[in-house]
CSV table of C-alpha atoms in Angstrom, one decimal:
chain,number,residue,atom,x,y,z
A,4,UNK,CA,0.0,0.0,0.0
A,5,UNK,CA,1.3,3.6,-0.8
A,6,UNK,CA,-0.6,6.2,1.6
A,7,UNK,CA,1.0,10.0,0.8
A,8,UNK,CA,0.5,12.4,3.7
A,9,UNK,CA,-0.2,16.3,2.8
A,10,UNK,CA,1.2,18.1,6.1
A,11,UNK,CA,4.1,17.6,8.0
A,12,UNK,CA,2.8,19.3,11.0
A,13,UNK,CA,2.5,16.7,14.5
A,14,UNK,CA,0.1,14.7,13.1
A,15,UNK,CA,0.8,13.8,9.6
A,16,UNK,CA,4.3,13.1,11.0
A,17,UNK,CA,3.2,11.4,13.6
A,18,UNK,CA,0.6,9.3,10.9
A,19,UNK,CA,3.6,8.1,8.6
A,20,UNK,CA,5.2,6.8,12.0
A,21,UNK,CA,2.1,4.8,13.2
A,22,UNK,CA,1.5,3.7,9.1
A,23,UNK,CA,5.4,3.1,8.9
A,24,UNK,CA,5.0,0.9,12.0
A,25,UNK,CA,2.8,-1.5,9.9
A,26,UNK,CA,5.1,-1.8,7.2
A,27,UNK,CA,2.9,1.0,4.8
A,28,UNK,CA,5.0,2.8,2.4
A,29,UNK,CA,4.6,6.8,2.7
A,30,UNK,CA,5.9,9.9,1.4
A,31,UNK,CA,5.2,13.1,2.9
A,32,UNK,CA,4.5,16.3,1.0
A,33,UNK,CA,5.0,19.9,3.2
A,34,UNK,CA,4.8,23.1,1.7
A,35,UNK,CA,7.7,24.3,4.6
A,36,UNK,CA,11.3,23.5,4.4
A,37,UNK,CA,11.0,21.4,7.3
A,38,UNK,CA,8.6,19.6,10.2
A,39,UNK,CA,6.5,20.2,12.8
A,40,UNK,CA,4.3,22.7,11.6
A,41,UNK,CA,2.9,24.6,14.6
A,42,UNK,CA,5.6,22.9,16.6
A,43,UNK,CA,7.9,25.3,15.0
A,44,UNK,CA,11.4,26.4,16.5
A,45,UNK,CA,13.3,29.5,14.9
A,46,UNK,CA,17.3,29.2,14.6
A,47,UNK,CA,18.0,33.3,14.4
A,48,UNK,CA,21.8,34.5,14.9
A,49,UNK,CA,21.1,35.3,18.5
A,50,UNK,CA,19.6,31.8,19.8
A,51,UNK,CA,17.1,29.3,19.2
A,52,UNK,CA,13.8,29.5,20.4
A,53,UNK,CA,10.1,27.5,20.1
A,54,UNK,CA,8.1,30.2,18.4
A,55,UNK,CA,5.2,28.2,17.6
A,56,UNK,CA,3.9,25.4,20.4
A,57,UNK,CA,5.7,25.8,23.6
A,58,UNK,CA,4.7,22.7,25.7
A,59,UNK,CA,2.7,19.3,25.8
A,60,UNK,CA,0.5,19.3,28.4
A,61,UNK,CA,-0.9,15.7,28.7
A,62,UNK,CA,-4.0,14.6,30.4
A,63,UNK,CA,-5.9,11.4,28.8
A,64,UNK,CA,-4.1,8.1,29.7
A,65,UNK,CA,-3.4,6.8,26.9
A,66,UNK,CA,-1.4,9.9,25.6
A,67,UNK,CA,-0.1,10.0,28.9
A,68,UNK,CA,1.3,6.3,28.3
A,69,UNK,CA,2.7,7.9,25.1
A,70,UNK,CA,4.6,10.6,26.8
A,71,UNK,CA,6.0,8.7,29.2
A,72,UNK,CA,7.4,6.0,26.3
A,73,UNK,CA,9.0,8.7,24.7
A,74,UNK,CA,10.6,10.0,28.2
A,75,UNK,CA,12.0,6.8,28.3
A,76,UNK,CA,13.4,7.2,24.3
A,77,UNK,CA,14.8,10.5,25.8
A,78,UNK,CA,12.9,12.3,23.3
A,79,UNK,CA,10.8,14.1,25.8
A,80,UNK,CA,11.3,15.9,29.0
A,81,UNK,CA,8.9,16.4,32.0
A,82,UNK,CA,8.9,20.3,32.2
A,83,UNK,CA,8.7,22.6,34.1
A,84,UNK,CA,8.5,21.5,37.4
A,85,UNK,CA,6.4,24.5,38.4
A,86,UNK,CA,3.8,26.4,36.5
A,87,UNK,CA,1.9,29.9,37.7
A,88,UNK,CA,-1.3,31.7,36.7
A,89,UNK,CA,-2.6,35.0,37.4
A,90,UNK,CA,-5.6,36.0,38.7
A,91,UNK,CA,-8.4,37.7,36.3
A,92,UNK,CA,-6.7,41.1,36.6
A,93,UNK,CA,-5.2,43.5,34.3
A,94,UNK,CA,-2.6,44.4,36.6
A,95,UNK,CA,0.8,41.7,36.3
A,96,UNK,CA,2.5,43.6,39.8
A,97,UNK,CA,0.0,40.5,41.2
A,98,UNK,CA,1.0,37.3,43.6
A,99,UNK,CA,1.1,34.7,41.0
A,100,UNK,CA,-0.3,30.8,42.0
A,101,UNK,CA,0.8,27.7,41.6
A,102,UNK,CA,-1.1,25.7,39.1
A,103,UNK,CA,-2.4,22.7,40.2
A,104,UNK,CA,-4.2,20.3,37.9
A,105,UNK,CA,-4.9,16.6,36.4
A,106,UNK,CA,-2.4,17.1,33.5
A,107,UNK,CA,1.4,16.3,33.3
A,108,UNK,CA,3.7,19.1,31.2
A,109,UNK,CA,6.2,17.8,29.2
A,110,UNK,CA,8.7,19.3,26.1
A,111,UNK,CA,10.3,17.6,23.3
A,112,UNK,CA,14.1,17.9,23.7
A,113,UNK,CA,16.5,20.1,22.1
A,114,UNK,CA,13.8,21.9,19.9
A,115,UNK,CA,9.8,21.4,19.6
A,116,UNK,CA,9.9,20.1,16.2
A,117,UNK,CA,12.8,17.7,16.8
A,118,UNK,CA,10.7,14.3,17.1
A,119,UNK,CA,8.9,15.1,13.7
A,120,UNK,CA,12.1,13.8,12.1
A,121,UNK,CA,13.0,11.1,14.3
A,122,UNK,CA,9.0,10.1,12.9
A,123,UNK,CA,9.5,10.4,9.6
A,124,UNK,CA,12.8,8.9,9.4
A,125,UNK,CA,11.3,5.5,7.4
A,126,UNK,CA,9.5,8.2,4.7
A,127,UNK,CA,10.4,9.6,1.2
A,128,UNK,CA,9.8,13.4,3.0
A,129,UNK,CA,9.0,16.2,0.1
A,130,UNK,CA,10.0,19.6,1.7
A,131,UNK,CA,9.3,22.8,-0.2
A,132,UNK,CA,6.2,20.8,-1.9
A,133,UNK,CA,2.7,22.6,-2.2
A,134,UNK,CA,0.2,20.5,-3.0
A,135,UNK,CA,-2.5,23.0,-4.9
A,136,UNK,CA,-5.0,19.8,-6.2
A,137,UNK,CA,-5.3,16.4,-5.8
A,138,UNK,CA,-7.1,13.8,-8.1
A,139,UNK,CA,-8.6,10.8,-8.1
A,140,UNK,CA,-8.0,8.5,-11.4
A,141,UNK,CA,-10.5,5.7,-11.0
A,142,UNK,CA,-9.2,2.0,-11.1
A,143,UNK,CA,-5.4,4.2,-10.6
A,144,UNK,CA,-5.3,6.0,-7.7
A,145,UNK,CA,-4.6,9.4,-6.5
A,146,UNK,CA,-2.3,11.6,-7.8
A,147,UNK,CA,-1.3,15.2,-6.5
A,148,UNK,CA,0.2,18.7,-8.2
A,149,UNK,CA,3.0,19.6,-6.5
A,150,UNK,CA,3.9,23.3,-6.8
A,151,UNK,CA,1.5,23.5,-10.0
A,152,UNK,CA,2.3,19.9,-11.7
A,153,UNK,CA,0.4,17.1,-12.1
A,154,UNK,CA,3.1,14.0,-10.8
A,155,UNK,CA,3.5,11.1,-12.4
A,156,UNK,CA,3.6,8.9,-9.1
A,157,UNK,CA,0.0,7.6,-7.7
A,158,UNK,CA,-0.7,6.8,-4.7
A,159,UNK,CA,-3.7,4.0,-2.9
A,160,UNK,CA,-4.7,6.4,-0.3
A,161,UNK,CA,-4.3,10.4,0.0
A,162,UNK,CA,-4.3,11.5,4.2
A,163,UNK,CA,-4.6,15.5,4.2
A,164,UNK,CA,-3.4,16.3,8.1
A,165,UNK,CA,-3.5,20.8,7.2
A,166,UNK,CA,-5.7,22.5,9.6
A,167,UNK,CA,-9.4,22.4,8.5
A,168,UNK,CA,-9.4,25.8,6.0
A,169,UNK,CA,-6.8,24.9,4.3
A,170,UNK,CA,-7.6,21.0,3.9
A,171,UNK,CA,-11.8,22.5,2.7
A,172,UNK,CA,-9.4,24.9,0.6
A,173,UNK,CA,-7.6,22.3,-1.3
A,174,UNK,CA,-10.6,19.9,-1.8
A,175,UNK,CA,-12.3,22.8,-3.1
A,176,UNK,CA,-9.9,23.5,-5.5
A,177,UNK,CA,-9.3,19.5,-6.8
A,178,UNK,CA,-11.3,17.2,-8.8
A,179,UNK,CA,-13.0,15.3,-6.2
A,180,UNK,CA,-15.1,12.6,-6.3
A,181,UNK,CA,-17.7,13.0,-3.6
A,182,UNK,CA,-19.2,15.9,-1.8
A,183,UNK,CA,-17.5,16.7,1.7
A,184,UNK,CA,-19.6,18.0,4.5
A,185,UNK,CA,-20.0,21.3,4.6
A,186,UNK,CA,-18.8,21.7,8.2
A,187,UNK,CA,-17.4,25.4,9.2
A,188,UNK,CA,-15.2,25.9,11.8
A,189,UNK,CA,-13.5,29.1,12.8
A,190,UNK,CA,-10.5,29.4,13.1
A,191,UNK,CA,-8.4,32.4,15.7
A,192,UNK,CA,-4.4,33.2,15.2
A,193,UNK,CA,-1.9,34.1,17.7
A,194,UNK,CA,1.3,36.4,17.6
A,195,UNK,CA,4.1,34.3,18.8
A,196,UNK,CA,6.9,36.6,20.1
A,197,UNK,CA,10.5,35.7,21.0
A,198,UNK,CA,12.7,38.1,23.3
A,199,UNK,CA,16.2,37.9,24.2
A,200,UNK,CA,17.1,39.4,27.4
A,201,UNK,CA,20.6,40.9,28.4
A,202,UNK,CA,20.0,39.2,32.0
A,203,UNK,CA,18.5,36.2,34.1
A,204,UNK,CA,15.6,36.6,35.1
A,205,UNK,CA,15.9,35.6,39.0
A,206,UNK,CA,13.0,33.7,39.4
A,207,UNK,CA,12.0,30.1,39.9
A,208,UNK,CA,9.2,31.2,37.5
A,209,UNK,CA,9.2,29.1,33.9
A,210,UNK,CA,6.1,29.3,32.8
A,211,UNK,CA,3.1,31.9,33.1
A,212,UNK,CA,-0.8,31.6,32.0
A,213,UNK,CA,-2.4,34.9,32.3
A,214,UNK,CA,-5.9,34.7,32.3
A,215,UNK,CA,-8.2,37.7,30.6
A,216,UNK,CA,-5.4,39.9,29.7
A,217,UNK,CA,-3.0,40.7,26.6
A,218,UNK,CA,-0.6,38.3,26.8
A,219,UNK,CA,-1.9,34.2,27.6
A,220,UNK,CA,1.6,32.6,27.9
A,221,UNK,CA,5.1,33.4,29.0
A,222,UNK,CA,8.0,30.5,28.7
A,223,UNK,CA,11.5,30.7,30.0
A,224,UNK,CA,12.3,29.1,26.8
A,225,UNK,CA,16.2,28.8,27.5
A,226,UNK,CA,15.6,26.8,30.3
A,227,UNK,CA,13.7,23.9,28.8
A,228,UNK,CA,15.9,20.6,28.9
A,229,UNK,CA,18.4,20.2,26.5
A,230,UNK,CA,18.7,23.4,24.5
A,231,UNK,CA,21.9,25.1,23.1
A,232,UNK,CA,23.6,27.7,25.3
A,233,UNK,CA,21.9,31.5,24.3
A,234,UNK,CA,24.6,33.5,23.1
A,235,UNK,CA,26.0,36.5,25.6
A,236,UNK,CA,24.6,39.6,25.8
A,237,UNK,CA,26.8,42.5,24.2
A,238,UNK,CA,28.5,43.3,27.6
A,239,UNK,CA,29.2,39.3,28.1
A,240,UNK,CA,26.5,38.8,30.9
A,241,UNK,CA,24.4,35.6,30.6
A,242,UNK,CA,21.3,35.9,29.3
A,243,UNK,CA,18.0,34.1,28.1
A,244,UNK,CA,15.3,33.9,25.6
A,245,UNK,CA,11.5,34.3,26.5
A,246,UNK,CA,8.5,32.9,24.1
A,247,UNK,CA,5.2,35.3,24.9
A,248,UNK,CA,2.4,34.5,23.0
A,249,UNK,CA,-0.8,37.1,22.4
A,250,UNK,CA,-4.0,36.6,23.3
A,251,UNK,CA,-6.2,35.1,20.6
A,252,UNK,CA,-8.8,37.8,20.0
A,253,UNK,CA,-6.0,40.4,20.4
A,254,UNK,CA,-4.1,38.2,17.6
A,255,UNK,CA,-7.4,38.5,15.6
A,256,UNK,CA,-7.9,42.2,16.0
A,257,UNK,CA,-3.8,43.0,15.3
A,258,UNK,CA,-3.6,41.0,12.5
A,259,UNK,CA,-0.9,40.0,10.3
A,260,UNK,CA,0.1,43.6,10.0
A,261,UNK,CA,0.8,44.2,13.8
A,262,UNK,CA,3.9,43.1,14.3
A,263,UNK,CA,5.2,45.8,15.7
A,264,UNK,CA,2.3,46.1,18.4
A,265,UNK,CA,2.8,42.3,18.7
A,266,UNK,CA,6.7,42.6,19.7
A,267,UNK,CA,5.6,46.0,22.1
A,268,UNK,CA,2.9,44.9,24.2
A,269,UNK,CA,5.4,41.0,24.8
A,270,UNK,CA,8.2,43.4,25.8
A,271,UNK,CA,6.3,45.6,28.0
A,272,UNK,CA,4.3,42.9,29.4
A,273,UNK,CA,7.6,40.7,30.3
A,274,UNK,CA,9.1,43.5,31.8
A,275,UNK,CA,6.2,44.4,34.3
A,276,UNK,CA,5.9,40.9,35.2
A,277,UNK,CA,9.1,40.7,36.4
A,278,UNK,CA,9.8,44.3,37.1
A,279,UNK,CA,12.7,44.8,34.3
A,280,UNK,CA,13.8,47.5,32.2
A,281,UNK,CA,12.6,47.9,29.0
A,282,UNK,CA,16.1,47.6,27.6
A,283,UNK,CA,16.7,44.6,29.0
A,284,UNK,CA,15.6,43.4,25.6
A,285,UNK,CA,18.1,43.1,22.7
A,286,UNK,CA,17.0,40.9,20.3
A,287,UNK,CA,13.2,40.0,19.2
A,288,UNK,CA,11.3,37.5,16.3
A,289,UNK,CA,8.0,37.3,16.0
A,290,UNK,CA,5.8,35.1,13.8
A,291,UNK,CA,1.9,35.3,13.1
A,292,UNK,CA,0.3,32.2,13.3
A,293,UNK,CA,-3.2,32.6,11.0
A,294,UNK,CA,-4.4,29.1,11.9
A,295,UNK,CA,-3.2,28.8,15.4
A,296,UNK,CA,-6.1,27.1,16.5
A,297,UNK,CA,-10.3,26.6,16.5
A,298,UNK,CA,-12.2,29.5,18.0
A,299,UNK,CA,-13.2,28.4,21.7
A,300,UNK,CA,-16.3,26.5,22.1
A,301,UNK,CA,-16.9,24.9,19.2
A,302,UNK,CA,-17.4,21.4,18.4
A,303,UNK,CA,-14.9,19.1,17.6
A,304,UNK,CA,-15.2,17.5,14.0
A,305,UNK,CA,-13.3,14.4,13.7
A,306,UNK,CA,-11.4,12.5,11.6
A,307,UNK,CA,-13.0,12.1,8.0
A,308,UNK,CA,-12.7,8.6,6.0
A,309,UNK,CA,-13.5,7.9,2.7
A,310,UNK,CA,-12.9,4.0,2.4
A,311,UNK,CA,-13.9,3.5,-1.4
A,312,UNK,CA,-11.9,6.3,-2.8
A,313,UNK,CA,-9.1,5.5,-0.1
A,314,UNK,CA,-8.6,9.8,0.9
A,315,UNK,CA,-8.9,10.9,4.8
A,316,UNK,CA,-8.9,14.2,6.8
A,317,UNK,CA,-8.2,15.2,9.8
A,318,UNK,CA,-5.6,16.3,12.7
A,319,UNK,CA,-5.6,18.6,15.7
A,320,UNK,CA,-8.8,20.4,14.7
A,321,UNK,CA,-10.7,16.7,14.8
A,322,UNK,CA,-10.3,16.2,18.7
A,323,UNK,CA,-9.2,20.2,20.0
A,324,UNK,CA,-6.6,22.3,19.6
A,325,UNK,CA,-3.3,20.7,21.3
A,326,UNK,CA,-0.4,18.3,20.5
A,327,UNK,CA,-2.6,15.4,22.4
A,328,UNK,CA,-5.4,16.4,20.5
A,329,UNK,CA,-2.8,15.7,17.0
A,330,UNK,CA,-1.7,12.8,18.5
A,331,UNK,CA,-5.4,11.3,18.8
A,332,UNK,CA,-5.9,12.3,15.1
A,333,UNK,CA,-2.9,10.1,14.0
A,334,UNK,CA,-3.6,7.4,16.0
A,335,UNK,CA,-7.1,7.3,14.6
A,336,UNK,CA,-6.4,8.2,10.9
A,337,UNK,CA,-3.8,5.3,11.4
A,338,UNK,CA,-6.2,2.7,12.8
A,339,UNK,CA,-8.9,3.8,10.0
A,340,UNK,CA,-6.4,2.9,7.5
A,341,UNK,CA,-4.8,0.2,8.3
A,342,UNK,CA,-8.6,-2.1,9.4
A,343,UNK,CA,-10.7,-0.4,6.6
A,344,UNK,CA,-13.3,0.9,9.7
């Protein structure tokens, strides 16, 4: 069987490993020049840093099972040991409390996208590969135009793993053979912001949610397990990168176009949270994410399967929003494939 994967994001990579597992030959076809999607991390020439998902927060057992396999593989770390949250307050000059909950944290070692090629290690990956249409040739198979050509390769089965616009987008645009539902789904972004700082923070803080305000995350992201030393500041002190991530609707309303804002209201909002200057800050990177997630509230889809023509959809968007939620989609693409069901 010949399955090829559009998306190289968690759970398309994460679908050619459960697939590969079975002995199913796939090739994997991402528009990026790497993996990981979402779980992006940025290499600049003043550090590295996770700029799209920052942690795994793991809740269900199975997933948790998962996680802790791939603690043992040394793929994944249990981090941090500590996480605050704020109270419903504008105001950050506020006691912060420690999160207690039903979920375990955990990061993927050395970068956030790392694992997506240890995943896909068995596949034929495609980087820098748009696929604009796909079509189904009956008695053939499927076969897909990469970067505006119709390839000669045809595959059994077609799994498209991009969030759920993009995936209506490109069935809209090929020559398909049944109707999909017409299911909408909104979709919200998120500014993703990176800061170096010119000091330590001194604090046993790693990781902040903020609830009802600007700003919804803050991640030591230096001090996950694992990462390369952050270069020196200019006057040789140590010094360490933050992740801040926007608020969704605030996202929304800034748009691709506010940048600027974006990398202004992170700086300012780092530095009253831990009382800093705001020149502690000499390098930023920032990166909109249009699809960062489905709006709040809204139901869950699923996975898609189409067993006559042999095509499938689905990934995050099917079960949530998170990394678990990709996982689930994998795991039950995967197991859709594989029994026919």
């Amino acid at each position: 069987m010949k399955v090829a994967v559009v998306g190289a994001g968690i759970s398309g990579c994460l679908l050619t490993h459960f697939l590969g597992a079975e002995g199913i030959d796939v090739s994997v076809f991402e528009k990026s020049r790497g993996c990981g999607g979402r779980a992006s991390t940025k290499q600049t020439d003043w550090g590295q840093c996770d700029i799209g998902a920052t942690i795994v927060p793991a809740k269900k057992a199975q997933f948790r099972d998962f996680m802790q396999g791939l603690s043992k593989q040394n793929i994944v770390t249990k981090w941090p040991e500590k996480i605050f949250v704020s109270q419903p307050i504008a105001n950050l000059q506020q006691p912060l409390e420690h999160l207690v909950g039903d979920r375990e944290y955990y990061v993927f070692n050395s970068k956030m996208n790392a694992p997506c090629r240890h995943w896909i290690k068995n596949a034929r990956l495609h980087s820098n590969s748009l696929i604009g249409q796909i079509r189904y040739l009956d008695g053939k198979g499927w076969q897909l135009n990469l970067n505006g050509i119709w390839q000669a390769e045809l595959f059994d089965k077609v799994v498209v793993t991009l969030p759920w616009p993009q995936s209506q987008a490109l069935i809209a645009q090929s020559e398909w053979p049944l109707e999909l539902p017409d299911y909408s789904q909104d979709w919200t972004s998120c500014w993703s912001v990176a800061l170096k700082l010119q000091q330590v923070v001194a604090s046993d803080i790693d990781l902040v949610y903020l609830k009802n305000h600007s700003i919804q995350t803050l991640v030591r992201d230096s001090g996950k397990p694992q990462r390369p030393s952050v270069f020196p500041s200019e006057a040789g002190e140590n010094s360490e990168i933050w992740v801040i991530q926007l608020a969704n609707k605030l996202s929304d309303d800034l748009g691709e176009q506010g940048k600027a804002k974006a990398i202004d209201i992170a700086t300012k909002g780092l530095c009253e949270l831990f009382d800093l200057p705001e020149n502690s800050v000499a390098n930023t990177h920032a990166h909109y994410w249009r699809y960062a997630r489905p709006s709040a509230g809204q139901k869950s889809l699923g996975i898609f399967s189409y067993h006559e023509y042999g095509i499938y959809l689905g990934g995050d968007w099917s079960f949530g929003a998170s990394i678990e939620s990709a996982y689930e989609a994998a795991l039950r693409l995967s197991q859709s494939i594989i029994t026919g069901e």
